[in-house]
Structure formats: structure tokens, C-alpha cells
C-alpha positions as CSV (number, residue, x, y, z in Angstrom):
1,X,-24.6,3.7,-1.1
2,X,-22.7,0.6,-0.2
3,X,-19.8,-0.6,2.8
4,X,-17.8,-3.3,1.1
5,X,-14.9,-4.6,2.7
6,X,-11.6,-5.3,1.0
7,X,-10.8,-7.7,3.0
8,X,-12.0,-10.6,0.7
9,X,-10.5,-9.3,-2.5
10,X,-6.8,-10.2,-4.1
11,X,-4.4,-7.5,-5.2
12,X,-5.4,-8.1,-8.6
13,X,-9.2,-7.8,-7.6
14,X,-8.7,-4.6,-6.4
15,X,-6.8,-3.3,-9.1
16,X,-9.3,-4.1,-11.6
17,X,-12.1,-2.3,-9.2
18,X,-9.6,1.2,-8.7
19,X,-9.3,1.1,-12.3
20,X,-13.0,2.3,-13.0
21,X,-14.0,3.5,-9.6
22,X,-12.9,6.4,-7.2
23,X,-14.7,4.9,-4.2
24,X,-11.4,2.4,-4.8
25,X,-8.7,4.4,-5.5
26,X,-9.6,6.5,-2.4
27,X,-9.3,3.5,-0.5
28,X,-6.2,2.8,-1.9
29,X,-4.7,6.2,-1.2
30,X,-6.2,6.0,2.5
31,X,-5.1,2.5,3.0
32,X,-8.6,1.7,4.1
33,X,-10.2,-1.5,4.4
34,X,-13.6,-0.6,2.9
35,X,-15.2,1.1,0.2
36,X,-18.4,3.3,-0.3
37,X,-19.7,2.9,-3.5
38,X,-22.7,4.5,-5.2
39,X,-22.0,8.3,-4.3
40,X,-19.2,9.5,-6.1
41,X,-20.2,12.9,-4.9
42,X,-18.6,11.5,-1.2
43,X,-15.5,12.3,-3.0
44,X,-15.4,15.8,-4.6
45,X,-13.9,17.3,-1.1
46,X,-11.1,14.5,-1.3
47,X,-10.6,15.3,-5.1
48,X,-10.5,19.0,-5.8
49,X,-7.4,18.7,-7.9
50,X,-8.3,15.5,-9.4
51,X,-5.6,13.2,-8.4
52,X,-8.3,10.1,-7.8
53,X,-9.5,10.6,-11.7
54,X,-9.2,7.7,-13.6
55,X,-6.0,8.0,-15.4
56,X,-4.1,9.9,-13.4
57,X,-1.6,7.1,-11.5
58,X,-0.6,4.2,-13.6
59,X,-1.1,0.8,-13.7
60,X,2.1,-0.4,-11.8
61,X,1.2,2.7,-8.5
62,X,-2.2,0.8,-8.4
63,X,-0.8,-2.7,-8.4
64,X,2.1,-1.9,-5.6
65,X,-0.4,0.4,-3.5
66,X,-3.1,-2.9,-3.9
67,X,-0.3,-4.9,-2.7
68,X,0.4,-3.0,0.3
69,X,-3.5,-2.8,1.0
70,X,-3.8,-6.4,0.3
71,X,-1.1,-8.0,3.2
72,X,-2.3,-5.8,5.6
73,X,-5.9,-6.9,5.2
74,X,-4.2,-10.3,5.1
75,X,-2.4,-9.7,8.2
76,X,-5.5,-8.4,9.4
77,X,-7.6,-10.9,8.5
78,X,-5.9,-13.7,10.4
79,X,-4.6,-11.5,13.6
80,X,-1.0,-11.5,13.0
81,X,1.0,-9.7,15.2
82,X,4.3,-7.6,13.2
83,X,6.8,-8.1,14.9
84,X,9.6,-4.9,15.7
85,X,13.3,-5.1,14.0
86,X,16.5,-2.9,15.1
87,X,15.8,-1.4,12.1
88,X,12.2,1.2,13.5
89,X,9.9,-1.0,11.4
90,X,7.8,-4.2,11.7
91,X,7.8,-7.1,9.8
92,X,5.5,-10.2,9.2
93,X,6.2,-13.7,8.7
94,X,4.0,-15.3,6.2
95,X,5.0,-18.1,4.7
96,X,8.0,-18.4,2.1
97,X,8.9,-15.3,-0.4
98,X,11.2,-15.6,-3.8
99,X,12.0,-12.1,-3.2
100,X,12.4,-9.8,-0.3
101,X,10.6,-6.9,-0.5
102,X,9.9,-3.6,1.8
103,X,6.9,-1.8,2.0
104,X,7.0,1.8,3.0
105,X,3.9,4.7,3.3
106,X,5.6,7.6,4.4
107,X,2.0,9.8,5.2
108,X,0.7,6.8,7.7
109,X,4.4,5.4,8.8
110,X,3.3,2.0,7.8
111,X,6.1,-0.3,7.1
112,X,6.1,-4.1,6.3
113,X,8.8,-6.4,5.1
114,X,8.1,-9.7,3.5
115,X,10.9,-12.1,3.0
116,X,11.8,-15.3,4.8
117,X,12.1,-15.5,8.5
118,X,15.8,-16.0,8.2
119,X,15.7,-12.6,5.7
120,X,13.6,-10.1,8.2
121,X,16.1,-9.1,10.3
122,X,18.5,-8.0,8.0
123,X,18.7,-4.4,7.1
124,X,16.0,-2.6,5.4
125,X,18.7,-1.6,2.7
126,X,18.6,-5.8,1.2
127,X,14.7,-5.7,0.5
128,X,13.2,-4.8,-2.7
129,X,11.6,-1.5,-1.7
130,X,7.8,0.1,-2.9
131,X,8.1,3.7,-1.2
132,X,5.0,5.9,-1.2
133,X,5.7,9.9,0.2
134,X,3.8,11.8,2.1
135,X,4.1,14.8,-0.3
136,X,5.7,17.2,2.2
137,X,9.4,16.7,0.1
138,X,10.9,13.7,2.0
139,X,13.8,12.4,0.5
140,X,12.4,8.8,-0.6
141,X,15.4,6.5,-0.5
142,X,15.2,2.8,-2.6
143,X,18.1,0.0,-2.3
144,X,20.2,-1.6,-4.7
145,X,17.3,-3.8,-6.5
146,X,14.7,-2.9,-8.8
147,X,12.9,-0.2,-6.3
148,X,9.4,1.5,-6.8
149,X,9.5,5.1,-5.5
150,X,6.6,7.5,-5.4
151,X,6.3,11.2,-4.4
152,X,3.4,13.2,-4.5
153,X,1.1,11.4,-2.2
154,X,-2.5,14.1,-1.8
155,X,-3.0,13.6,2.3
């Protein structure tokens, strides 16, 4: 068995990994920072129903869930500090963004926006949102741009 941190690895990086191993997709379910690889037997009591099989989110849940992992290992990485809005969530300033977008895990209450500093403290309602649910039936709410909502989450 094997620790590896995510911290070095891109969204796309991850992806790739989650793809062909569970160790990876749990991690990206969990939001955790780390793997443990070599025992897929750690996973059977996280698995019963089979929800971290290969195959069983698509490609696009794996890329935005990467994503989410990916700026807050960035954020992380280099001690940034989110910052609180009027709005209940945090945001981080990181550079420049084409688009403005809002990240959302209901099960941990992580929330991050991305945008341009001038962009962060509008409402949560002008940022392209990528919702994940808890699975206890919230109502998952997007905005007027192309959102990414999904239900169902196994915690």
C-alpha cells in the first residue's frame, strides 16, 4: 500500500487516475488530498452498492469534482486564506478567470468562487455553478449559465 498526495497533480491528472482506479475516485468523492493505492479491499465498506465502480459517474462528474479537488489543493498548497462574502461562502482570489464560476459540495459545505477580484462579491446567482448534493434530497439550485448539478452524492 501507498500514501500519494494529490497535491502535485492537475485536474486532468487526476481524472485520468479516477478513471481506472477506486483508490481515486474515493478521493474524489471525499475531497481528500491523498490516495491509498494497492488495496482495493480498503474500499469494499465504502462501496457496497458500487457507486466508486468504474463506470458508474461520467466523464464530465469526474472532471468538475477533479476541479473542485484541484483549487483547493491549490489553495492549499500555497496557504491562501478564502476570504467570507455577504453571500455565507468564501471565495479565493487567484489570478484572472474568463469565466466566473461557483463551486458548491453540499455534504462537506465547501464553497469556492473563482472569478475576478472585481467579480467575487457579486451574488452567488452571476457565477457559473458545479453543485454536488449531499444525497439527503436538497433542492440543488444552478443560475442562469450553463450549470452542472449533481444529486445522489453516497456520504
Amino acid at each position: 500500500m501507498q500514501i500519494q498526495s494529490l497535491a502535485g497533480l492537475n485536474r486532468d491528472q487526476i481524472v485520468a487516475y479516477a478513471k481506472t482506479d477506486i483508490a481515486y475516485r474515493y478521493a474524489l468523492e471525499e475531497l481528500n488530498p491523498f490516495t491509498v493505492t494497492g488495496d482495493a479491499g480498503l474500499y469494499v465498506q465504502h462501496n457496497a452498492d458500487g457507486h466508486l465502480d468504474a463506470g458508474q459517474v461520467s466523464d464530465l462528474y469526474l472532471q468538475d469534482r477533479a476541479a473542485m479537488l484541484s483549487w483547493l489543493l491549490q489553495f492549499n498548497v500555497n496557504d491562501n486564506a478564502p476570504t467570507a462574502t455577504p453571500y455565507g461562502d468564501t471565495f479565493y482570489i487567484l489570478g484572472s478567470f474568463v469565466d466566473r464560476y461557483y463551486f458548491k459540495d453540499v455534504a462537506t459545505n465547501t464553497k469556492i468562487r473563482l472569478g475576478e477580484t472585481v467579480d467575487l462579491l457579486q451574488p452567488p446567482t452571476d457565477f457559473r455553478h458545479i453543485v454536488f448534493g449531499g444525497g439527503q434530497g436538497e433542492i440543488l439550485n444552478g443560475s442562469a449559465t450553463s450549470d452542472h448539478l449533481y444529486g445522489g452524492s453516497r456520504r
